[in-house]
Short mmCIF file of C-alpha atoms in Angstrom, two decimals:
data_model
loop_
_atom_site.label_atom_id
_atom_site.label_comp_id
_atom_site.label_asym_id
_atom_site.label_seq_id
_atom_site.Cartn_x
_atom_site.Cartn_y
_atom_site.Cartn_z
CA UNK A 1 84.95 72.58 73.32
CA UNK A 2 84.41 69.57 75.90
CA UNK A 3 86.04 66.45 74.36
CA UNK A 4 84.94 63.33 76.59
CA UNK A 5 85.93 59.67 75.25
CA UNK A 6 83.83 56.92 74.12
CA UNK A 7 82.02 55.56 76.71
CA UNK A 8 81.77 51.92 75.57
CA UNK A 9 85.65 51.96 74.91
CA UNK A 10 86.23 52.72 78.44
CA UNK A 11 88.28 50.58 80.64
CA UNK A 12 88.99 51.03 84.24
CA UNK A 13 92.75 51.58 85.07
CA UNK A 14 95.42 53.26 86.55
CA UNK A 15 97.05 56.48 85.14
CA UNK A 16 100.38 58.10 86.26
CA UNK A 17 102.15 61.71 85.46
CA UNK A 18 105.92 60.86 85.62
CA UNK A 19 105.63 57.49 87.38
CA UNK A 20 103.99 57.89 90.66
CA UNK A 21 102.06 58.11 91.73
CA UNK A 22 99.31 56.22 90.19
CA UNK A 23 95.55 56.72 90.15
CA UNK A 24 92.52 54.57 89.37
CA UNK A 25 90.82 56.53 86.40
CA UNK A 26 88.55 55.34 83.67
CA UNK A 27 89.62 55.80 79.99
CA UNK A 28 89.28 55.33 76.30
CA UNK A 29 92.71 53.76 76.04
CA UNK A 30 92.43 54.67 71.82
CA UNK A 31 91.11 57.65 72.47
CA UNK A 32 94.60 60.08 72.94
CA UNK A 33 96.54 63.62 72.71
CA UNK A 34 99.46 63.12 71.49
CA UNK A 35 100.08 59.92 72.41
CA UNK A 36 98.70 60.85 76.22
CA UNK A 37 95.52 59.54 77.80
CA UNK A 38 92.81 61.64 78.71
CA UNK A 39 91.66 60.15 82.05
CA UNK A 40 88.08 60.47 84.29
CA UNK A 41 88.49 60.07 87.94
CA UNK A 42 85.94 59.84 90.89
CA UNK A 43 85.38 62.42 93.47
CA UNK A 44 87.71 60.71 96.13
CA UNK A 45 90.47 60.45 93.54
CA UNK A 46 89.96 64.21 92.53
CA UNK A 47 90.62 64.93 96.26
CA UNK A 48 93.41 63.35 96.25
CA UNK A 49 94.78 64.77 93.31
CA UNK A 50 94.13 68.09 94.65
CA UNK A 51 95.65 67.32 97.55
CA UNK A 52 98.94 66.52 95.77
CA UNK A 53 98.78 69.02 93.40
CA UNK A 54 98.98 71.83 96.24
CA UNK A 55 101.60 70.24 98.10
CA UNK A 56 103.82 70.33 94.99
CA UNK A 57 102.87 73.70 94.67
CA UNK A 58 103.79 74.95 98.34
CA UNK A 59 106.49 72.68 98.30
CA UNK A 60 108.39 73.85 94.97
CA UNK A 61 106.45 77.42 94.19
CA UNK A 62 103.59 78.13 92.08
CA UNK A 63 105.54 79.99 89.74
CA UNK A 64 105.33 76.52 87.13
CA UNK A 65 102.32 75.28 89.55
CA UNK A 66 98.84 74.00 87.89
CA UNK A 67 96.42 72.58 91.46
CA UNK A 68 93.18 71.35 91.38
CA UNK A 69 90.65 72.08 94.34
CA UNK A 70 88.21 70.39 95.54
CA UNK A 71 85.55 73.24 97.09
CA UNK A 72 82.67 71.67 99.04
CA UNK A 73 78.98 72.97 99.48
CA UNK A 74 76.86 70.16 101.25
CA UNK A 75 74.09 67.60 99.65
CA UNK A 76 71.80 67.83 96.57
CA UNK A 77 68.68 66.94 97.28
CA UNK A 78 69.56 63.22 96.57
CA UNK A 79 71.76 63.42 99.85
CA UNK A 80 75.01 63.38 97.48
CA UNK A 81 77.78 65.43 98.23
CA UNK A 82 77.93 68.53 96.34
CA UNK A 83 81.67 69.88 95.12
CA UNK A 84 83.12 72.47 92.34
CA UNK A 85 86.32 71.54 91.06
CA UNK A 86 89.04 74.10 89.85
CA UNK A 87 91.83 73.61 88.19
CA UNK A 88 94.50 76.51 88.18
CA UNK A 89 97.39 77.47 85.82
CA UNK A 90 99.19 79.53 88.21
CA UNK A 91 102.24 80.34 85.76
CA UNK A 92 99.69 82.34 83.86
CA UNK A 93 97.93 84.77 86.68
CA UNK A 94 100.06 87.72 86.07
CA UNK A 95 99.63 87.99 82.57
CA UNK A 96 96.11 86.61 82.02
CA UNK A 97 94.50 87.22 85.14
CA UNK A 98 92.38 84.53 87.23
CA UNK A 99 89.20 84.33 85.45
CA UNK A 100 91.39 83.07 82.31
CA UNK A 101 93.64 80.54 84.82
CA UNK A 102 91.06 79.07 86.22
CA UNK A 103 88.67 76.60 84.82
CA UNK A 104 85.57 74.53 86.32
CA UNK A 105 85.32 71.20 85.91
CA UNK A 106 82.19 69.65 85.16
CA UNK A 107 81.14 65.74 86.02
CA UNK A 108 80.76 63.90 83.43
CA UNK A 109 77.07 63.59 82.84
CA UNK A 110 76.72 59.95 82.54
CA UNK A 111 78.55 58.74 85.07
CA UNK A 112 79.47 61.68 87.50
CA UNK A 113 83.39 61.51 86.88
CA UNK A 114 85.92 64.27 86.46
CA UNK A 115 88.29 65.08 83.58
CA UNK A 116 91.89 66.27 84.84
CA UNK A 117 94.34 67.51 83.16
CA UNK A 118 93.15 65.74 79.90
CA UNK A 119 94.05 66.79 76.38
CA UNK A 120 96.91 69.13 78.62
CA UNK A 121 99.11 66.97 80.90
CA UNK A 122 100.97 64.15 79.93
CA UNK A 123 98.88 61.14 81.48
CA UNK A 124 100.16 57.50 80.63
CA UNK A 125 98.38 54.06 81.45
CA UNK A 126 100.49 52.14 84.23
CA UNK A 127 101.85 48.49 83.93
CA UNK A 128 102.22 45.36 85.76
CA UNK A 129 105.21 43.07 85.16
CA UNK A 130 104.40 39.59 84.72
CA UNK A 131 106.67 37.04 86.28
CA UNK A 132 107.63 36.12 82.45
CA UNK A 133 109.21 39.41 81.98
CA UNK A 134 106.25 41.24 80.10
CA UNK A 135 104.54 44.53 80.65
CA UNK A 136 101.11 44.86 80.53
CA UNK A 137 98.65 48.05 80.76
CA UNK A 138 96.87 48.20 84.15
CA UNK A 139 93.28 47.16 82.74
CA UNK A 140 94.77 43.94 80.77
CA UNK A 141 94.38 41.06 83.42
CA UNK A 142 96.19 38.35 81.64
CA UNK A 143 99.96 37.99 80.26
CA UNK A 144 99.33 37.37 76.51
CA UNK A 145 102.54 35.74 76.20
CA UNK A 146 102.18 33.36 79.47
CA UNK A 147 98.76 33.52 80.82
CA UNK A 148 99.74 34.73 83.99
CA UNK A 149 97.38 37.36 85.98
CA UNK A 150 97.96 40.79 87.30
CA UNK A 151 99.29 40.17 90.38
CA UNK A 152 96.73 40.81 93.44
CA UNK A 153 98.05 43.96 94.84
CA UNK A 154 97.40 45.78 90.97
CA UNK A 155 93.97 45.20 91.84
CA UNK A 156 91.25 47.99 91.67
CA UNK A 157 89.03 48.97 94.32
CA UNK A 158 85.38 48.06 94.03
#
């Protein structure tokens, strides 16, 4: 079943696994598993998630390993890059075999951007700290208890 959030509740933000790092991602912040965010990333960011996710892997074994890959294969016919995405449960190879480990993932149709790791890993919204002492999530621009803004380097890229 393919399970893709509410567009119109959609905010850009940043998303973390275990603190850091963080990556710009657009989500449903009400739309959850188990209490975790189900984020869509960009191209780039999948990259560089893949990127991470195999270093982690040769650094530490892929015994408990799940990577994401990034395979490339030109330009459509609109001059866009063309990619498949994996993703890869490596802990379960042996006993499933690699057609059940592995799974494509699709852009999202409307807007092109990939699902990783949702409704499986444990995604969370990141924070700023106001100056006041407060958290905020990421997307939320303005301290609700001082009016301060996110602070300049929280910013997003265009």
């Amino acid at each position: 079943m393919t399970r893709s959030p509410s567009p119109s509740g959609s905010v850009r933000t940043r998303v973390t696994v275990g603190g850091t790092p963080d990556y710009e991602a657009v989500v449903d912040p009400s739309h959850r598993w188990n209490g975790w965010v189900s984020p869509y990333f960009t191209l780039d960011t999948v990259r560089q998630l893949a990127a991470e996710t195999i270093d982690t892997a040769d650094a530490h074994g892929y015994t408990d390993a799940e990577t994401i890959h990034v395979i490339d294969g030109g330009t459509d016919s609109d001059g866009e890059p063309r990619a498949v995405v994996l993703h890869i449960r490596w802990i379960y190879l042996d006993d499933q075999g690699p057609e059940k480990v592995t799974s494509v993932i699709d852009p999202r149709e409307e807007d092109g951007l990939y699902c990783i790791g949702g409704w499986e890993w444990t995604w969370s919204l990141t924070t700023w700290d106001c100056t006041c002492g407060s958290s905020w999530y990421h997307h939320e621009t303005t301290c609700q208890d001082c009016g301060g803004e996110r602070p300049a380097d929280y910013e997003l890229t265009a």
